Every structure is written in C-alpha cells, then in structure tokens.
Coordinates of N, CA and C in Angstrom, one line a residue:
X812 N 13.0 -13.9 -2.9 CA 11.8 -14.5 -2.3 C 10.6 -13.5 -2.5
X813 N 10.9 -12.1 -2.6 CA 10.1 -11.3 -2.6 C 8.7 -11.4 -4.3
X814 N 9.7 -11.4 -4.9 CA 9.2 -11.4 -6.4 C 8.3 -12.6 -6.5
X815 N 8.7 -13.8 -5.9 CA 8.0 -15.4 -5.4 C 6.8 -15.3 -4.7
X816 N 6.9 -14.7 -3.7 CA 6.2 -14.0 -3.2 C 5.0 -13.5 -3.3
X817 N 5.1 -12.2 -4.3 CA 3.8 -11.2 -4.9 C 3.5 -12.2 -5.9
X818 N 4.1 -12.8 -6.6 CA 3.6 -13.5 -7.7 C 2.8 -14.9 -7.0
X819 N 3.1 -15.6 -6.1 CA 2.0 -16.3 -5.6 C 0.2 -15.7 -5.4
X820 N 0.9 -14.3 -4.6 CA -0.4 -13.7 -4.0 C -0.8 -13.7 -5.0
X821 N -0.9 -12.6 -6.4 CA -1.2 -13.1 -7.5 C -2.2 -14.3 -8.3
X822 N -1.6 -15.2 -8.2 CA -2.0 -15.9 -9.1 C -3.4 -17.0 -7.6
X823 N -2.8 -16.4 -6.3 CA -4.0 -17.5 -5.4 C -4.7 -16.0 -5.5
X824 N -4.6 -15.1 -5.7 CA -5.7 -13.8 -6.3 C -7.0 -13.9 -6.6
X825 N -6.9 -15.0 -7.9 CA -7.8 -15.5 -8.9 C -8.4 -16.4 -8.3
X826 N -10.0 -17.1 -9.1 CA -11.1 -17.4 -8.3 C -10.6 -18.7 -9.0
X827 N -10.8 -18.8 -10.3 CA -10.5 -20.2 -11.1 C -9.4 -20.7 -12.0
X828 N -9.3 -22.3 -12.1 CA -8.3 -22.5 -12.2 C -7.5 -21.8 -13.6
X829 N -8.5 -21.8 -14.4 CA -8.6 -21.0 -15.5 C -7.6 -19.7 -15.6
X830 N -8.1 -18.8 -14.8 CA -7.6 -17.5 -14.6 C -6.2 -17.3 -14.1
X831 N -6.4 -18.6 -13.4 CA -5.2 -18.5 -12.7 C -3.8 -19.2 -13.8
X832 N -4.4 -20.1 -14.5 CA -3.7 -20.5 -15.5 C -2.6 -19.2 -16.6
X833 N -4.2 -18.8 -16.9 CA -3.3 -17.3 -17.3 C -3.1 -16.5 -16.7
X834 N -2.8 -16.2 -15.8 CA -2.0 -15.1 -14.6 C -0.9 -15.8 -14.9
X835 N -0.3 -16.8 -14.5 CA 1.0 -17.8 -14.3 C 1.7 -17.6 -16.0
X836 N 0.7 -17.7 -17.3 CA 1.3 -17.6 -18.5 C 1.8 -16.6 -18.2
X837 N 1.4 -15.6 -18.4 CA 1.6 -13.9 -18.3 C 2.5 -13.6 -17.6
X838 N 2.8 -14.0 -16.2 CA 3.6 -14.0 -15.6 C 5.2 -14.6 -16.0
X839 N 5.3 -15.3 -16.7 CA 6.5 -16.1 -17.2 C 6.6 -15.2 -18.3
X840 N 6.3 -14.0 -18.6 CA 6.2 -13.2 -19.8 C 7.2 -11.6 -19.2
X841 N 6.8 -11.4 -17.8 CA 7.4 -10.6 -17.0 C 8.8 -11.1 -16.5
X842 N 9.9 -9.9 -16.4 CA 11.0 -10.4 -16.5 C 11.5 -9.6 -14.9
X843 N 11.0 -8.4 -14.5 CA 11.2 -7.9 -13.1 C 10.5 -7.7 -12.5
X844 N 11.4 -7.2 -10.9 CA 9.9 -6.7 -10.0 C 9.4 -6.0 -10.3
X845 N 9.5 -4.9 -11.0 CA 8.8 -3.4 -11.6 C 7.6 -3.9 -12.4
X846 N 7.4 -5.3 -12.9 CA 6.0 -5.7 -13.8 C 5.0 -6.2 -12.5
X847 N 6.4 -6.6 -11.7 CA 5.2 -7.6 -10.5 C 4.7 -6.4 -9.7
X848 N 5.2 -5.2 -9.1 CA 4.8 -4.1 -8.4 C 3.5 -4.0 -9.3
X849 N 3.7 -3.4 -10.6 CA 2.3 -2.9 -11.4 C 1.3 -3.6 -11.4
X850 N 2.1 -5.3 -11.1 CA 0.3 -5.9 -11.8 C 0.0 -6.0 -9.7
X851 N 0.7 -5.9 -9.0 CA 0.0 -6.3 -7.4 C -0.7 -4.9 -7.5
X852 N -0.4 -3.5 -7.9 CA -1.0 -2.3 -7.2 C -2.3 -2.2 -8.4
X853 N -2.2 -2.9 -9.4 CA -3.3 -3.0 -10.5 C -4.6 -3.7 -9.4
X854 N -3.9 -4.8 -8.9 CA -5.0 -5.8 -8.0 C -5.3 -4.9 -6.8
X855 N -4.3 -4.3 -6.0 CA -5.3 -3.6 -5.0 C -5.5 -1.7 -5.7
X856 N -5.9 -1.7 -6.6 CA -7.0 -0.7 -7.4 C -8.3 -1.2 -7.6
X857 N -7.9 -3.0 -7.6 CA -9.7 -3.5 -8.4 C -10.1 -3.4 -7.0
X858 N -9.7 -3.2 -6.3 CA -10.2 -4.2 -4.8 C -11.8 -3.2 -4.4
X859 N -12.3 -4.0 -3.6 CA -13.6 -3.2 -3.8 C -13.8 -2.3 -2.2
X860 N -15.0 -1.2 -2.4 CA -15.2 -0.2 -1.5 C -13.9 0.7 -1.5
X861 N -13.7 0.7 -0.1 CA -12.2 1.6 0.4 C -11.1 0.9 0.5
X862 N -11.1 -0.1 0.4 CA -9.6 -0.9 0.4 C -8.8 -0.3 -0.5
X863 N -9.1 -0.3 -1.9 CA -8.1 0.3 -3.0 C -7.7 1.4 -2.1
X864 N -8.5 2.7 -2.0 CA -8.1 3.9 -1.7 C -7.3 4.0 -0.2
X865 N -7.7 3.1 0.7 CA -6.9 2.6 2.3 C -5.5 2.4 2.0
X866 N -5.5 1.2 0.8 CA -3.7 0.6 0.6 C -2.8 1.4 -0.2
X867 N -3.6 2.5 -0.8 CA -2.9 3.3 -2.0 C -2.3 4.5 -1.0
X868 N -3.2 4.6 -0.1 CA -2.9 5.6 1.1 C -1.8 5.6 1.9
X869 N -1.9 4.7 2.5 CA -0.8 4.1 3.4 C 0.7 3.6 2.9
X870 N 0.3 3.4 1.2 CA 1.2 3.1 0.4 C 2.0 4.6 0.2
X871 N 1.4 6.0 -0.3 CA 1.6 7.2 -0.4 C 2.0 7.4 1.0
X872 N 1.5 7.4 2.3 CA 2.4 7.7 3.8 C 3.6 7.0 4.1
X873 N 3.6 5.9 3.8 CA 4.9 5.4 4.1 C 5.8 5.3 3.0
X874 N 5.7 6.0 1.5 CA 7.0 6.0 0.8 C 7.5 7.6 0.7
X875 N 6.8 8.4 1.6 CA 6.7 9.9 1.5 C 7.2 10.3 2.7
X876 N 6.8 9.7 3.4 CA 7.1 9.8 5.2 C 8.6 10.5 4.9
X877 N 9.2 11.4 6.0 CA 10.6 11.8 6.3 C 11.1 10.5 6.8
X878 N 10.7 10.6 8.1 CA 11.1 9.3 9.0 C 9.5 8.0 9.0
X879 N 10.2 7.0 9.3 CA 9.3 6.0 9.5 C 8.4 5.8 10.6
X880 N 7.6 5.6 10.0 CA 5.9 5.4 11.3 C 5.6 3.8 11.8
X881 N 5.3 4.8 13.0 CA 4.8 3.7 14.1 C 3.6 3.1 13.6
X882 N 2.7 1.9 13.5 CA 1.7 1.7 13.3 C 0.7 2.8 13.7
X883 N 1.1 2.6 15.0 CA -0.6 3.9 15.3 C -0.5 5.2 14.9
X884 N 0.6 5.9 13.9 CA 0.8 6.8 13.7 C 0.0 6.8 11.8
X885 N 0.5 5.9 11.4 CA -0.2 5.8 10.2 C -2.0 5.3 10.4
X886 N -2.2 4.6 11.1 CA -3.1 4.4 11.5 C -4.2 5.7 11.8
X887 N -3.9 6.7 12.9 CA -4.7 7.7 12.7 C -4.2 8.7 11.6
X888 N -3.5 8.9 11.0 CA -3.3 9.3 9.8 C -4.3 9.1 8.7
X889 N -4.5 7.9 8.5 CA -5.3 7.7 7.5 C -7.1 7.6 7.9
X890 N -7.1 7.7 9.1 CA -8.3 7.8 9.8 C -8.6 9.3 9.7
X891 N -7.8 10.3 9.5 CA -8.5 12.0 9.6 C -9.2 12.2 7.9
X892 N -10.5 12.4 8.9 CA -11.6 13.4 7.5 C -11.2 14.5 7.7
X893 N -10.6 15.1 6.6 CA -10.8 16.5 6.2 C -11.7 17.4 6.1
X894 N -11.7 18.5 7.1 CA -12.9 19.3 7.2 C -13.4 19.1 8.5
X895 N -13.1 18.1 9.3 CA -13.9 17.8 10.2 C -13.1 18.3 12.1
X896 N -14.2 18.9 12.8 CA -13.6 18.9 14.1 C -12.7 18.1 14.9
X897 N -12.8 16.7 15.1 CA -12.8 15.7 15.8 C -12.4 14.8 14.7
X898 N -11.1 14.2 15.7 CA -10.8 12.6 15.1 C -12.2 11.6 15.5
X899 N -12.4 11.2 14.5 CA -13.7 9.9 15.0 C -12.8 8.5 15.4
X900 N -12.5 8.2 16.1 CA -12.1 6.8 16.7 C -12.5 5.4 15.8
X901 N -13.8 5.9 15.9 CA -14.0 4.7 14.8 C -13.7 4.9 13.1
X902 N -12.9 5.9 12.5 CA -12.8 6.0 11.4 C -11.8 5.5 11.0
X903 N -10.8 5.0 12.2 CA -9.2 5.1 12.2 C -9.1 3.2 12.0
X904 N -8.3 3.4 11.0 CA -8.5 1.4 10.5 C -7.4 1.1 10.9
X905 N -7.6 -0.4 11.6 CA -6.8 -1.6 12.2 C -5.0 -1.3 11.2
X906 N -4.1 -1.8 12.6 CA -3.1 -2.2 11.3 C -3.0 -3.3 10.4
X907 N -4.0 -4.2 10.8 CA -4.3 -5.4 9.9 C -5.2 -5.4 8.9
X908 N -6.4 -4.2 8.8 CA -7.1 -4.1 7.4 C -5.9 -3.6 6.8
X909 N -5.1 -2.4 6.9 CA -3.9 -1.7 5.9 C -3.6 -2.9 5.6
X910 N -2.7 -3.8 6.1 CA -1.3 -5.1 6.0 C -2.5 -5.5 4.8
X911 N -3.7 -6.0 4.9 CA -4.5 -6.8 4.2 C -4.7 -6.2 3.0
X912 N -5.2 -4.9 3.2 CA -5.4 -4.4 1.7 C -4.1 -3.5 0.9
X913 N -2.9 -3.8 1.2 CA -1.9 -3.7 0.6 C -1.3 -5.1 -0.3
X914 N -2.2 -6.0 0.0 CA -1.7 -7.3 -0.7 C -0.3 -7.6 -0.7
X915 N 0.5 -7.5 0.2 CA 2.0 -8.3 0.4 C 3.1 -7.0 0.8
X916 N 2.6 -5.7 0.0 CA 3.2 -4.6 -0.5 C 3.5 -3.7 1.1
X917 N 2.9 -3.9 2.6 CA 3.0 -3.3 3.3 C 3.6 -4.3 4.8
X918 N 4.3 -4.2 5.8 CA 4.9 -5.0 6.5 C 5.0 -4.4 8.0
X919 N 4.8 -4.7 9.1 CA 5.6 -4.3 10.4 C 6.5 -4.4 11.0
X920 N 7.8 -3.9 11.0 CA 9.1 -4.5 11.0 C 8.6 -5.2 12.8
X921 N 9.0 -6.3 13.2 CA 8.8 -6.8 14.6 C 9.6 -5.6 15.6
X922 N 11.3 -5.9 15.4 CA 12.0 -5.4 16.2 C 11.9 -4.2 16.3
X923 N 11.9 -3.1 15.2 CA 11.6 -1.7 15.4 C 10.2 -1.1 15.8
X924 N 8.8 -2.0 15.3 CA 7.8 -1.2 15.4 C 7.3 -0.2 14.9
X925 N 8.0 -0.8 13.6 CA 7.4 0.6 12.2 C 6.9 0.1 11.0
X926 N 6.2 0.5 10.4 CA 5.6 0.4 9.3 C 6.3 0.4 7.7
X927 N 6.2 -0.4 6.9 CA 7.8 -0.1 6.3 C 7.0 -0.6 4.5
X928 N 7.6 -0.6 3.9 CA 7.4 -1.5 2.9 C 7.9 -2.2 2.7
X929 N 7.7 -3.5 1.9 CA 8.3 -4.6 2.2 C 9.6 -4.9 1.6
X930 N 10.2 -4.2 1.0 CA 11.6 -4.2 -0.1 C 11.9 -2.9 -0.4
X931 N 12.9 -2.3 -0.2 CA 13.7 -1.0 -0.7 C 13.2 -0.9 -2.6
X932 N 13.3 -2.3 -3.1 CA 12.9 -1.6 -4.6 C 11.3 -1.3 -4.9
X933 N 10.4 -1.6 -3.7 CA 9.2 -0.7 -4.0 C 9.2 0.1 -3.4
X934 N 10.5 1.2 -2.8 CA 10.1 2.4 -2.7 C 11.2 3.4 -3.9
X935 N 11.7 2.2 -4.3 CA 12.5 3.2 -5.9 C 11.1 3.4 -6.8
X936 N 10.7 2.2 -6.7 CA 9.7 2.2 -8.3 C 9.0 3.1 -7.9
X937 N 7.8 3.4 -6.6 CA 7.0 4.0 -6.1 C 7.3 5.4 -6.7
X938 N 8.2 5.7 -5.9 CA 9.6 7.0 -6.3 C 9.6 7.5 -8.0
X939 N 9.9 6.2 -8.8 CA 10.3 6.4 -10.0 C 8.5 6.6 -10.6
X940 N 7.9 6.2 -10.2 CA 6.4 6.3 -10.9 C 5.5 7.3 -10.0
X941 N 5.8 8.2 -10.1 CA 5.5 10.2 -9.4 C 3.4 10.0 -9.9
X942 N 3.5 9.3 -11.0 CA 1.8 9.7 -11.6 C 0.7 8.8 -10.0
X943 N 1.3 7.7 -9.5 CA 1.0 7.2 -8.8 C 0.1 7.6 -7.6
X944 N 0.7 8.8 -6.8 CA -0.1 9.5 -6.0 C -0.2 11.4 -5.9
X945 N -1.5 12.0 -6.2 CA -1.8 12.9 -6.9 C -1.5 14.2 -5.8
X946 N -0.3 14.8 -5.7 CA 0.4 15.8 -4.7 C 0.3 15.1 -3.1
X947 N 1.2 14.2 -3.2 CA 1.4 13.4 -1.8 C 1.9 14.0 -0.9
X948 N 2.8 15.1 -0.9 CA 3.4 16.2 0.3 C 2.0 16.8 0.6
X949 N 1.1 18.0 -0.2 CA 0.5 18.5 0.2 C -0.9 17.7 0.5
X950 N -1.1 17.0 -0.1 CA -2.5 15.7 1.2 C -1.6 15.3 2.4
X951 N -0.5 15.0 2.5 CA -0.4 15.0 4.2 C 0.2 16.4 4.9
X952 N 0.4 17.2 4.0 CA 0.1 18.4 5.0 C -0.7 18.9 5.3
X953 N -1.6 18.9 4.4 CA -3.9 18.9 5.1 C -4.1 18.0 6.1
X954 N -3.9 16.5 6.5 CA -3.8 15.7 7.0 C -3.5 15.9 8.3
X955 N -2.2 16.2 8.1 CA -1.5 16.7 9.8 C -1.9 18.1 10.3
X956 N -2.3 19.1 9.5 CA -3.1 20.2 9.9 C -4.3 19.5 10.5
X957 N -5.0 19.5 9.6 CA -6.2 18.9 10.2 C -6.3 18.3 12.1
X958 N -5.1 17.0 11.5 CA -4.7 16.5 13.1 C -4.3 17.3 14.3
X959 N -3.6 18.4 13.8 CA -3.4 19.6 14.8 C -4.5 20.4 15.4
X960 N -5.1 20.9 14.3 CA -6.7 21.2 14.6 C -7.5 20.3 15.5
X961 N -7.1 19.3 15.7 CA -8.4 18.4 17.1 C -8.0 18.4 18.0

C-alpha cells in the first residue's frame, strides 16, 4: 500500500491532466520503491520557501535519531537558529507543517507518540543514499548544543 500510496500523492501532485498523464507513464516505467522514494524527495526539494529545507530536516532527524522522537522533541529541534541566545517559540513549526511538507514520507505513530517514517525501507534507502544529508551527526550536535545553551 505504501508504494500505492506515494505514487498517488504523486501523480494528484500535478496541476493538469496532462502532467499528470505523464507522471502515471513514467511511473509504469519504475519498478521499486527506491524510484518512488527519489521521485517523492525530488517533489519535496521543488516545494517552495522552507518546506523543502523543514521536510529534508526532519527527514535527516528522524533517520539519524539513536532513539525515536516525540513530536515536540523534533519539533523544537528543528526550530533552533544557530548562533542564537534564546529558543524563539515562534520559530518552532507545527507537527502538521513537518507531516505536510514531508509529502507522505513522515508519520506519528498513534499508540507510541513518536515520530517515525513511514516504512522501514525509507530508512534503508535514506541510509543507503549518505549524499542526501550534508554531515547529519554533526548538524544535530550544533543543534542540541545550541539547545543546551538556552
């Protein structure tokens, strides 16, 4: 269902019927999830302002994470400016912009109350594709420094 899934988001992505025509060819051209991961993380790169950089983020904290995060833990996580005295409150985004600008790719498990990705094979591929996020240990060790610092 998963693969069913990203590939709907996908192709209801597109504005016209046109485009969406060829998303669906193209798609019948892809044979695993490893094509569907690249073309959903392709779509939230176009995405505009901070969303690309919000979902890529939270994408990098939760497949890096030791243990798994609570919403409000990723949540102010991705809310700390670097350099700065003081967490700003208002800098710190909803768990529902993240969920949103991850396009399918980010989830809250109900029963546990953690933040997860949506399938174990996007945290192999994640894993297997290292170019993805640029020294992910040391950005959240600035991160949590920083957080200790307020």
């Amino acid at each position: 269902f998963l693969l069913v899934s990203l590939s709907i988001e996908t192709i209801l992505g597109e504005t016209t019927i046109s485009k969406r025509r060829k998303i669906l060819n193209e798609m019948t051209k892809r044979q695993n999830v490893g094509d569907v991961y690249t073309a959903t993380l392709e779509r939230i790169k176009a995405q505009s302002g901070s969303k690309s950089r919000l979902a890529m983020d939270a994408l990098m904290w939760i497949s890096h994470s030791e243990i798994p995060l609570e919403p409000a833990e990723l949540c102010e996580a991705l809310g700390v400016e670097l350099g700065t005295p003081d967490l700003d409150i208002e800098n710190v985004p909803s768990m529902r912009t993240i969920v949103e600008c991850s396009l399918g790719l980010i989830t809250v498990d109900s029963s546990s109350s953690e933040v997860r990705l949506v399938h174990f094979t996007l945290q192999e591929y994640l894993h297997a594709n290292p170019t993805l996020f640029h020294s992910p240990h040391s950005k959240m060790a600035e991160v949590c420094l920083t957080y200790l610092n307020f």
